[in-house]
Amino acid sequence: MSTADRLVESTRELLWERGYTGTSPKAIQQRAGAGQGSMYHHFTGKPDLARAAIERTAAEMRAAAEAQFAAPGTAVERVTAYLRRERDVLRGCPIGRLTQDPDVMADASLRAPVEETLGWLRGRLAEVLEEGRARGELDPALDVRATAAALVAVLQGGYVIARAEGSAEPFAQAVTGALGLLAGAAVTPPPGGRPPARPVPPR
């Protein structure tokens, strides 16, 4: 791994553990095993390095989510796979946690990949749910955008409550509750196959 990659990876870890304010250039250098000269050779400073780290974390988060969203199965099956995938719940969401860091939110360059990633997630969930509506798997009256926003809110809120209680159980309960509500919008297929596609009303 190159020095630049070690610096980025170390910054990613520290941002997740300590947040932006608690991550010092010295701590990054020590964890990466790199000197100050090496750090400033590759990056203009802590904000530049943090931006690279956040963008890499965001890209990995999107790729992991897309693996479930693009998989075979019904919309509910794919959303379920995404919501129930293995997570380090008590560490929180590496992107969502940054919204609680005032220095990140005050810096447009650092805030941008956070906003973009959460916006992408809402949009992608809405697309999956829209596919389910179009294929007759979900109630055509379902508001896919509002539902997608609610699912993201459940995830992020679940992380917060789990961390507050020191237990992953509240997160699991929140996911189970969200999936129960989504199941209420599912259309029961006729015997022998999926339901026929139904007209989707304009949003």
Coordinates of N, CA and C in Angstrom, one line a residue:
M1 N 0.8 -1.2 0.0 CA 0.0 0.0 0.0 C 0.9 1.3 0.0
S2 N 0.6 2.2 -0.9 CA 1.4 3.4 -1.0 C 1.2 4.3 0.3
T3 N 2.1 5.2 0.5 CA 2.0 6.1 1.6 C 0.7 6.9 1.6
A4 N 0.3 7.4 0.4 CA -0.9 8.1 0.2 C -2.1 7.3 0.7
D5 N -2.1 6.0 0.2 CA -3.2 5.1 0.6 C -3.2 4.9 2.1
R6 N -2.1 4.7 2.7 CA -2.0 4.5 4.2 C -2.5 5.7 4.9
L7 N -2.2 6.9 4.4 CA -2.7 8.1 5.0 C -4.2 8.2 4.9
V8 N -4.8 7.8 3.8 CA -6.2 7.9 3.6 C -6.9 6.8 4.5
E9 N -6.4 5.6 4.5 CA -7.0 4.6 5.3 C -6.9 4.9 6.8
S10 N -5.8 5.5 7.2 CA -5.7 5.8 8.6 C -6.7 6.9 9.0
T11 N -6.9 7.9 8.1 CA -7.8 9.0 8.3 C -9.3 8.4 8.3
R12 N -9.6 7.5 7.5 CA -10.9 6.9 7.5 C -11.2 6.2 8.9
E13 N -10.2 5.5 9.4 CA -10.4 4.8 10.6 C -10.6 5.8 11.8
L14 N -9.8 6.8 11.8 CA -9.8 7.8 12.8 C -11.1 8.7 12.8
L15 N -11.5 9.0 11.6 CA -12.8 9.7 11.5 C -14.0 8.9 12.0
W16 N -13.9 7.6 11.8 CA -15.0 6.8 12.3 C -14.9 6.6 13.8
E17 N -13.7 6.6 14.3 CA -13.5 6.4 15.8 C -13.7 7.7 16.6
R18 N -13.1 8.8 16.0 CA -13.0 10.0 16.8 C -13.8 11.2 16.2
G19 N -14.2 11.1 14.9 CA -14.7 12.3 14.3 C -13.6 13.2 13.8
Y20 N -14.1 14.2 13.0 CA -13.1 15.1 12.4 C -12.3 15.9 13.4
T21 N -13.1 16.5 14.4 CA -12.4 17.4 15.4 C -11.4 16.6 16.2
G22 N -11.7 15.3 16.5 CA -10.8 14.5 17.3 C -9.7 13.9 16.5
T23 N -9.6 14.1 15.2 CA -8.6 13.5 14.4 C -7.5 14.5 14.1
S24 N -6.3 14.4 14.7 CA -5.3 15.3 14.4 C -4.3 14.8 13.4
P25 N -3.6 15.8 12.7 CA -2.6 15.3 11.7 C -1.6 14.4 12.3
K26 N -1.2 14.7 13.5 CA -0.2 13.8 14.2 C -0.7 12.4 14.4
A27 N -2.0 12.3 14.8 CA -2.5 10.9 15.0 C -2.6 10.2 13.6
I28 N -3.0 10.9 12.6 CA -3.0 10.3 11.2 C -1.6 9.8 10.8
Q29 N -0.6 10.6 11.0 CA 0.7 10.2 10.7 C 1.2 9.0 11.5
Q30 N 0.9 9.0 12.7 CA 1.4 7.9 13.6 C 0.7 6.6 13.2
R31 N -0.6 6.7 12.9 CA -1.3 5.4 12.5 C -0.8 4.9 11.1
A32 N -0.5 5.9 10.2 CA -0.1 5.5 8.9 C 1.4 5.2 8.8
G33 N 2.1 5.5 9.9 CA 3.6 5.3 9.8 C 4.2 6.2 8.8
A34 N 3.7 7.4 8.7 CA 4.2 8.4 7.7 C 4.7 9.6 8.4
G35 N 5.6 10.3 7.9 CA 6.1 11.6 8.5 C 5.3 12.7 8.0
Q36 N 5.5 13.9 8.6 CA 4.8 15.1 8.3 C 5.1 15.5 6.8
G37 N 6.3 15.3 6.4 CA 6.7 15.7 5.1 C 6.0 14.8 4.0
S38 N 5.8 13.5 4.3 CA 5.1 12.7 3.4 C 3.6 13.1 3.3
M39 N 3.0 13.4 4.4 CA 1.6 13.8 4.4 C 1.4 15.0 3.6
Y40 N 2.2 16.0 3.8 CA 2.0 17.3 3.0 C 2.6 17.2 1.6
H41 N 3.3 16.1 1.3 CA 3.7 15.9 -0.1 C 2.5 15.4 -0.9
H42 N 1.6 14.6 -0.3 CA 0.5 14.1 -1.0 C -0.8 14.9 -0.8
F43 N -0.9 15.6 0.3 CA -2.2 16.4 0.6 C -1.8 17.8 1.1
T44 N -2.7 18.7 0.8 CA -2.4 20.1 1.2 C -2.6 20.3 2.7
G45 N -3.3 19.4 3.3 CA -3.6 19.5 4.8 C -4.7 18.6 5.2
K46 N -5.0 18.7 6.5 CA -6.0 17.8 7.1 C -7.4 17.9 6.3
P47 N -7.9 19.0 5.9 CA -9.2 19.0 5.2 C -9.1 18.2 3.9
D48 N -8.0 18.4 3.1 CA -7.8 17.7 1.9 C -7.8 16.2 2.1
L49 N -7.1 15.8 3.1 CA -6.9 14.3 3.4 C -8.3 13.8 3.9
A50 N -9.0 14.6 4.7 CA -10.3 14.1 5.2 C -11.3 14.0 4.0
R51 N -11.2 14.9 3.1 CA -12.1 14.8 1.9 C -11.9 13.5 1.2
A52 N -10.6 13.2 0.9 CA -10.2 12.0 0.2 C -10.7 10.7 1.0
A53 N -10.6 10.8 2.3 CA -11.0 9.7 3.2 C -12.5 9.5 3.1
I54 N -13.3 10.6 3.2 CA -14.7 10.5 3.2 C -15.2 10.0 1.9
E55 N -14.6 10.5 0.8 CA -15.0 10.1 -0.5 C -14.8 8.6 -0.7
R56 N -13.7 8.1 -0.2 CA -13.4 6.6 -0.3 C -14.4 5.8 0.5
T57 N -14.7 6.3 1.7 CA -15.7 5.6 2.5 C -17.1 5.6 1.8
A58 N -17.4 6.8 1.3 CA -18.7 6.9 0.6 C -18.8 5.9 -0.6
A59 N -17.7 5.8 -1.4 CA -17.7 4.9 -2.5 C -17.9 3.5 -2.1
E60 N -17.2 3.1 -1.0 CA -17.4 1.7 -0.5 C -18.8 1.5 0.0
M61 N -19.4 2.5 0.6 CA -20.7 2.3 1.2 C -21.7 2.1 0.0
R62 N -21.6 2.9 -1.0 CA -22.5 2.8 -2.2 C -22.3 1.5 -2.9
A63 N -21.0 1.0 -3.0 CA -20.8 -0.3 -3.7 C -21.4 -1.4 -2.9
A64 N -21.3 -1.4 -1.6 CA -21.8 -2.4 -0.7 C -23.4 -2.5 -0.8
A65 N -24.0 -1.3 -0.8 CA -25.4 -1.2 -0.9 C -25.9 -1.7 -2.3
E66 N -25.2 -1.3 -3.4 CA -25.6 -1.7 -4.7 C -25.5 -3.2 -4.9
A67 N -24.7 -3.8 -4.2 CA -24.6 -5.3 -4.3 C -25.9 -5.9 -3.9
Q68 N -26.6 -5.4 -3.0 CA -28.0 -5.9 -2.6 C -29.0 -5.3 -3.5
F69 N -29.0 -4.1 -3.9 CA -30.0 -3.4 -4.7 C -30.1 -4.1 -6.1
A70 N -28.9 -4.4 -6.6 CA -28.9 -5.0 -8.0 C -29.0 -6.5 -8.1
A71 N -29.1 -7.1 -6.9 CA -29.2 -8.6 -6.9 C -30.6 -9.1 -7.4
P72 N -30.7 -10.3 -7.8 CA -32.0 -10.9 -8.2 C -33.0 -10.9 -7.0
G73 N -34.3 -10.9 -7.3 CA -35.3 -10.9 -6.3 C -36.3 -9.8 -6.4
T74 N -37.3 -9.9 -5.5 CA -38.3 -8.9 -5.5 C -37.7 -7.6 -4.8
A75 N -38.5 -6.5 -4.9 CA -38.0 -5.3 -4.3 C -37.9 -5.5 -2.8
V76 N -38.9 -6.1 -2.2 CA -38.8 -6.3 -0.7 C -37.7 -7.2 -0.4
E77 N -37.4 -8.2 -1.1 CA -36.3 -9.1 -0.8 C -35.0 -8.4 -0.9
R78 N -34.8 -7.5 -1.9 CA -33.5 -6.7 -2.0 C -33.4 -5.7 -0.9
V79 N -34.5 -5.0 -0.6 CA -34.4 -4.0 0.5 C -34.1 -4.8 1.8
T80 N -34.8 -5.9 2.0 CA -34.5 -6.7 3.2 C -33.1 -7.1 3.3
A81 N -32.5 -7.6 2.2 CA -31.1 -8.0 2.2 C -30.2 -6.8 2.6
Y82 N -30.5 -5.6 2.1 CA -29.7 -4.4 2.4 C -29.9 -4.0 3.9
L83 N -31.1 -4.0 4.4 CA -31.3 -3.6 5.8 C -30.8 -4.6 6.8
R84 N -30.8 -5.9 6.4 CA -30.3 -6.9 7.4 C -28.9 -7.3 7.2
R85 N -28.2 -6.7 6.3 CA -26.8 -7.1 6.1 C -26.0 -6.9 7.3
E86 N -24.9 -7.6 7.5 CA -24.0 -7.5 8.7 C -23.4 -6.1 8.8
R87 N -23.5 -5.5 9.9 CA -23.0 -4.1 10.2 C -22.3 -4.1 11.6
D88 N -21.4 -3.2 11.7 CA -20.8 -2.9 13.0 C -21.6 -1.8 13.7
V89 N -22.8 -2.2 14.2 CA -23.8 -1.3 14.6 C -23.3 -0.3 15.7
L90 N -22.6 -0.8 16.6 CA -22.2 0.1 17.7 C -21.1 1.1 17.4
R91 N -20.5 0.9 16.2 CA -19.6 1.9 15.7 C -20.3 3.0 15.0
G92 N -21.6 2.7 14.6 CA -22.4 3.7 13.8 C -22.0 3.7 12.4
C93 N -22.8 4.4 11.6 CA -22.6 4.6 10.2 C -21.4 5.5 9.9
P94 N -20.4 5.1 9.2 CA -19.2 5.9 9.0 C -19.5 7.2 8.3
I95 N -20.6 7.3 7.5 CA -21.0 8.5 6.8 C -22.0 9.2 7.7
G96 N -23.0 8.6 8.2 CA -24.0 9.2 9.0 C -23.5 9.9 10.2
R97 N -22.5 9.3 10.8 CA -21.9 9.9 12.1 C -21.3 11.3 11.8
L98 N -20.8 11.5 10.5 CA -20.2 12.7 10.2 C -21.2 13.9 10.3
T99 N -22.5 13.6 10.1 CA -23.5 14.7 10.2 C -23.5 15.3 11.6
Q100 N -23.0 14.6 12.6 CA -23.0 15.1 13.9 C -21.7 15.9 14.3
D101 N -20.9 16.0 13.3 CA -19.6 16.7 13.5 C -19.7 18.1 13.0
P102 N -19.8 19.1 13.8 CA -20.0 20.5 13.4 C -19.0 21.0 12.4
D103 N -17.7 20.6 12.5 CA -16.7 21.0 11.6 C -16.9 20.5 10.2
V104 N -17.4 19.3 10.1 CA -17.7 18.7 8.8 C -18.8 19.4 8.2
M105 N -19.9 19.6 8.9 CA -21.1 20.3 8.4 C -20.8 21.7 8.0
A106 N -19.8 22.3 8.7 CA -19.5 23.7 8.4 C -18.6 23.9 7.2
D107 N -18.0 22.8 6.7 CA -17.1 22.9 5.6 C -17.8 22.3 4.3
A108 N -18.1 23.1 3.4 CA -18.9 22.7 2.2 C -18.2 21.5 1.5
S109 N -16.9 21.5 1.4 CA -16.1 20.5 0.7 C -16.2 19.1 1.4
L110 N -16.2 19.1 2.8 CA -16.4 17.9 3.5 C -17.8 17.4 3.6
R111 N -18.7 18.4 3.7 CA -20.2 18.0 3.7 C -20.7 17.4 2.5
A112 N -20.1 17.9 1.3 CA -20.7 17.5 0.0 C -20.8 15.9 -0.1
P113 N -19.7 15.2 0.1 CA -19.8 13.7 -0.1 C -20.7 13.1 0.9
V114 N -20.9 13.7 2.0 CA -21.9 13.1 3.0 C -23.3 13.3 2.5
E115 N -23.6 14.5 2.1 CA -24.9 14.8 1.5 C -25.2 14.0 0.3
E116 N -24.2 13.9 -0.6 CA -24.4 13.1 -1.9 C -24.7 11.6 -1.6
T117 N -24.0 11.1 -0.6 CA -24.1 9.7 -0.3 C -25.5 9.4 0.2
L118 N -25.9 10.1 1.2 CA -27.2 9.9 1.8 C -28.3 10.2 0.8
G119 N -28.1 11.2 -0.1 CA -29.1 11.4 -1.2 C -29.1 10.3 -2.1
W120 N -28.0 9.8 -2.5 CA -27.9 8.6 -3.4 C -28.7 7.4 -2.8
L121 N -28.5 7.2 -1.5 CA -29.1 6.1 -0.9 C -30.6 6.2 -0.9
R122 N -31.1 7.4 -0.6 CA -32.6 7.6 -0.7 C -33.1 7.4 -2.1
G123 N -32.3 7.9 -3.1 CA -32.7 7.8 -4.5 C -32.7 6.3 -5.0
R124 N -31.7 5.6 -4.6 CA -31.5 4.2 -5.0 C -32.6 3.3 -4.4
L125 N -32.9 3.6 -3.1 CA -34.0 2.8 -2.5 C -35.3 3.1 -3.2
A126 N -35.5 4.3 -3.5 CA -36.8 4.7 -4.2 C -36.9 4.0 -5.6
E127 N -35.7 3.9 -6.3 CA -35.7 3.2 -7.6 C -36.1 1.7 -7.4
V128 N -35.5 1.1 -6.4 CA -35.8 -0.3 -6.2 C -37.3 -0.5 -5.8
L129 N -37.9 0.4 -5.0 CA -39.3 0.3 -4.7 C -40.1 0.6 -5.9
E130 N -39.7 1.5 -6.7 CA -40.4 1.8 -7.9 C -40.5 0.6 -8.9
E131 N -39.4 -0.1 -9.0 CA -39.4 -1.3 -9.8 C -40.4 -2.3 -9.2
G132 N -40.5 -2.4 -7.9 CA -41.5 -3.3 -7.3 C -42.9 -2.9 -7.6
R133 N -43.1 -1.6 -7.6 CA -44.5 -1.1 -8.0 C -44.8 -1.4 -9.4
A134 N -43.8 -1.2 -10.3 CA -44.1 -1.4 -11.7 C -44.3 -2.9 -12.0
R135 N -43.7 -3.8 -11.3 CA -43.9 -5.2 -11.5 C -45.1 -5.8 -10.7
G136 N -45.8 -4.9 -10.1 CA -47.0 -5.4 -9.3 C -46.7 -6.1 -8.0
E137 N -45.5 -5.9 -7.5 CA -45.1 -6.5 -6.2 C -45.6 -5.7 -5.0
L138 N -45.7 -4.4 -5.3 CA -46.1 -3.4 -4.2 C -47.3 -2.7 -4.6
D139 N -48.0 -2.2 -3.6 CA -49.2 -1.4 -3.8 C -48.9 -0.2 -4.7
P140 N -49.6 0.0 -5.7 CA -49.4 1.1 -6.6 C -49.5 2.5 -5.9
A141 N -50.2 2.5 -4.8 CA -50.4 3.8 -4.0 C -49.2 4.1 -3.2
L142 N -48.2 3.2 -3.1 CA -47.1 3.4 -2.2 C -46.3 4.6 -2.7
D143 N -46.0 5.5 -1.8 CA -45.1 6.7 -2.1 C -43.7 6.2 -1.9
V144 N -43.0 5.9 -3.1 CA -41.7 5.3 -3.0 C -40.6 6.3 -2.4
R145 N -40.8 7.5 -2.7 CA -39.8 8.5 -2.3 C -39.9 8.7 -0.7
A146 N -41.1 8.8 -0.3 CA -41.3 9.0 1.2 C -40.9 7.7 1.9
T147 N -41.2 6.5 1.3 CA -40.8 5.3 2.0 C -39.3 5.1 2.0
A148 N -38.6 5.5 0.9 CA -37.1 5.4 0.9 C -36.5 6.3 1.9
A149 N -37.1 7.5 2.1 CA -36.6 8.5 3.1 C -36.8 7.9 4.5
A150 N -37.9 7.3 4.7 CA -38.2 6.7 6.0 C -37.2 5.5 6.3
L151 N -36.9 4.7 5.3 CA -36.0 3.6 5.6 C -34.6 4.1 5.9
V152 N -34.1 5.2 5.3 CA -32.8 5.7 5.6 C -32.9 6.3 7.0
A153 N -34.0 7.0 7.3 CA -34.1 7.5 8.7 C -34.1 6.5 9.7
V154 N -34.7 5.3 9.5 CA -34.8 4.2 10.4 C -33.3 3.7 10.6
L155 N -32.6 3.5 9.6 CA -31.2 3.1 9.7 C -30.4 4.0 10.6
Q156 N -30.4 5.3 10.2 CA -29.5 6.2 10.9 C -30.0 6.4 12.3
G157 N -31.3 6.5 12.6 CA -31.8 6.6 13.9 C -31.5 5.3 14.7
G158 N -31.6 4.2 14.1 CA -31.2 2.9 14.7 C -29.8 2.9 15.2
Y159 N -28.9 3.4 14.4 CA -27.5 3.5 14.9 C -27.4 4.3 16.1
V160 N -28.0 5.5 16.1 CA -27.9 6.4 17.2 C -28.5 5.8 18.5
I161 N -29.6 5.2 18.5 CA -30.2 4.6 19.6 C -29.4 3.4 20.1
A162 N -28.9 2.6 19.2 CA -28.0 1.4 19.6 C -26.8 1.9 20.3
R163 N -26.1 3.0 19.8 CA -25.0 3.5 20.4 C -25.3 4.1 21.8
A164 N -26.4 4.7 21.9 CA -26.8 5.3 23.2 C -27.1 4.2 24.3
E165 N -27.6 3.1 23.8 CA -27.9 2.0 24.8 C -26.8 1.0 24.9
G166 N -25.8 1.1 24.0 CA -24.7 0.1 24.1 C -25.1 -1.2 23.7
S167 N -26.1 -1.3 22.8 CA -26.6 -2.6 22.4 C -27.1 -2.5 20.9
A168 N -26.8 -3.6 20.2 CA -27.3 -3.6 18.8 C -28.8 -4.0 18.7
E169 N -29.4 -4.3 19.8 CA -30.8 -4.8 19.8 C -31.8 -3.7 19.3
P170 N -31.6 -2.4 19.7 CA -32.6 -1.4 19.2 C -32.5 -1.2 17.7
F171 N -31.3 -1.4 17.1 CA -31.1 -1.3 15.7 C -31.9 -2.4 15.0
A172 N -31.7 -3.6 15.5 CA -32.4 -4.8 14.9 C -33.9 -4.6 15.0
Q173 N -34.4 -4.1 16.1 CA -35.8 -3.9 16.3 C -36.4 -2.8 15.3
A174 N -35.6 -1.8 15.1 CA -36.0 -0.7 14.1 C -36.1 -1.3 12.7
V175 N -35.1 -2.1 12.3 CA -35.1 -2.7 11.0 C -36.3 -3.7 10.9
T176 N -36.6 -4.5 11.9 CA -37.7 -5.4 11.9 C -39.0 -4.6 11.7
G177 N -39.1 -3.5 12.5 CA -40.3 -2.7 12.4 C -40.5 -2.1 11.0
A178 N -39.4 -1.6 10.4 CA -39.5 -1.0 9.1 C -39.9 -2.0 8.1
L179 N -39.4 -3.2 8.2 CA -39.7 -4.2 7.2 C -41.2 -4.7 7.4
G180 N -41.6 -4.7 8.6 CA -43.0 -5.0 8.8 C -44.0 -4.0 8.2
L181 N -43.6 -2.7 8.2 CA -44.5 -1.7 7.6 C -44.4 -1.9 6.0
L182 N -43.2 -2.2 5.5 CA -43.0 -2.4 4.1 C -43.8 -3.6 3.6
A183 N -43.8 -4.6 4.5 CA -44.6 -5.9 4.1 C -46.1 -5.6 3.9
G184 N -46.5 -4.5 4.6 CA -47.9 -4.2 4.5 C -48.3 -3.6 3.1
A185 N -47.3 -3.2 2.4 CA -47.5 -2.6 1.0 C -47.3 -3.7 0.0
A186 N -46.9 -4.9 0.4 CA -46.6 -5.9 -0.6 C -47.9 -6.5 -1.1
V187 N -47.9 -6.9 -2.4 CA -49.1 -7.5 -3.0 C -48.9 -9.0 -3.0
T188 N -49.9 -9.7 -2.5 CA -49.7 -11.2 -2.5 C -49.9 -11.7 -3.9
P189 N -48.9 -12.5 -4.3 CA -48.9 -13.0 -5.7 C -50.0 -14.1 -5.8
P190 N -50.6 -14.3 -7.0 CA -51.5 -15.4 -7.2 C -50.8 -16.7 -7.2
P191 N -51.5 -17.8 -6.9 CA -50.8 -19.1 -6.9 C -50.1 -19.4 -8.3
G192 N -48.8 -19.8 -8.1 CA -48.1 -20.2 -9.3 C -47.2 -19.1 -9.9
G193 N -47.1 -18.0 -9.3 CA -46.2 -17.0 -9.8 C -46.3 -15.6 -9.3
R194 N -45.6 -14.7 -9.9 CA -45.6 -13.3 -9.4 C -46.9 -12.6 -9.9
P195 N -47.4 -11.6 -9.3 CA -48.5 -10.9 -9.8 C -48.2 -10.2 -11.1
P196 N -49.3 -10.0 -11.9 CA -49.0 -9.3 -13.2 C -48.7 -7.8 -12.9
A197 N -48.0 -7.2 -13.8 CA -47.7 -5.8 -13.6 C -48.9 -5.0 -13.6
R198 N -49.0 -4.0 -12.7 CA -50.2 -3.2 -12.6 C -49.8 -1.7 -12.9
P199 N -50.7 -1.0 -13.4 CA -50.4 0.4 -13.8 C -49.9 1.2 -12.5
V200 N -48.9 2.0 -12.7 CA -48.4 2.8 -11.6 C -48.9 4.2 -11.8
P201 N -49.6 4.7 -10.8 CA -50.1 6.1 -11.0 C -48.9 7.1 -10.9
P202 N -49.1 8.2 -11.6 CA -48.0 9.2 -11.6 C -47.8 9.7 -10.2
R203 N -46.5 10.1 -9.9 CA -46.1 10.6 -8.6 C -46.2 12.1 -8.5

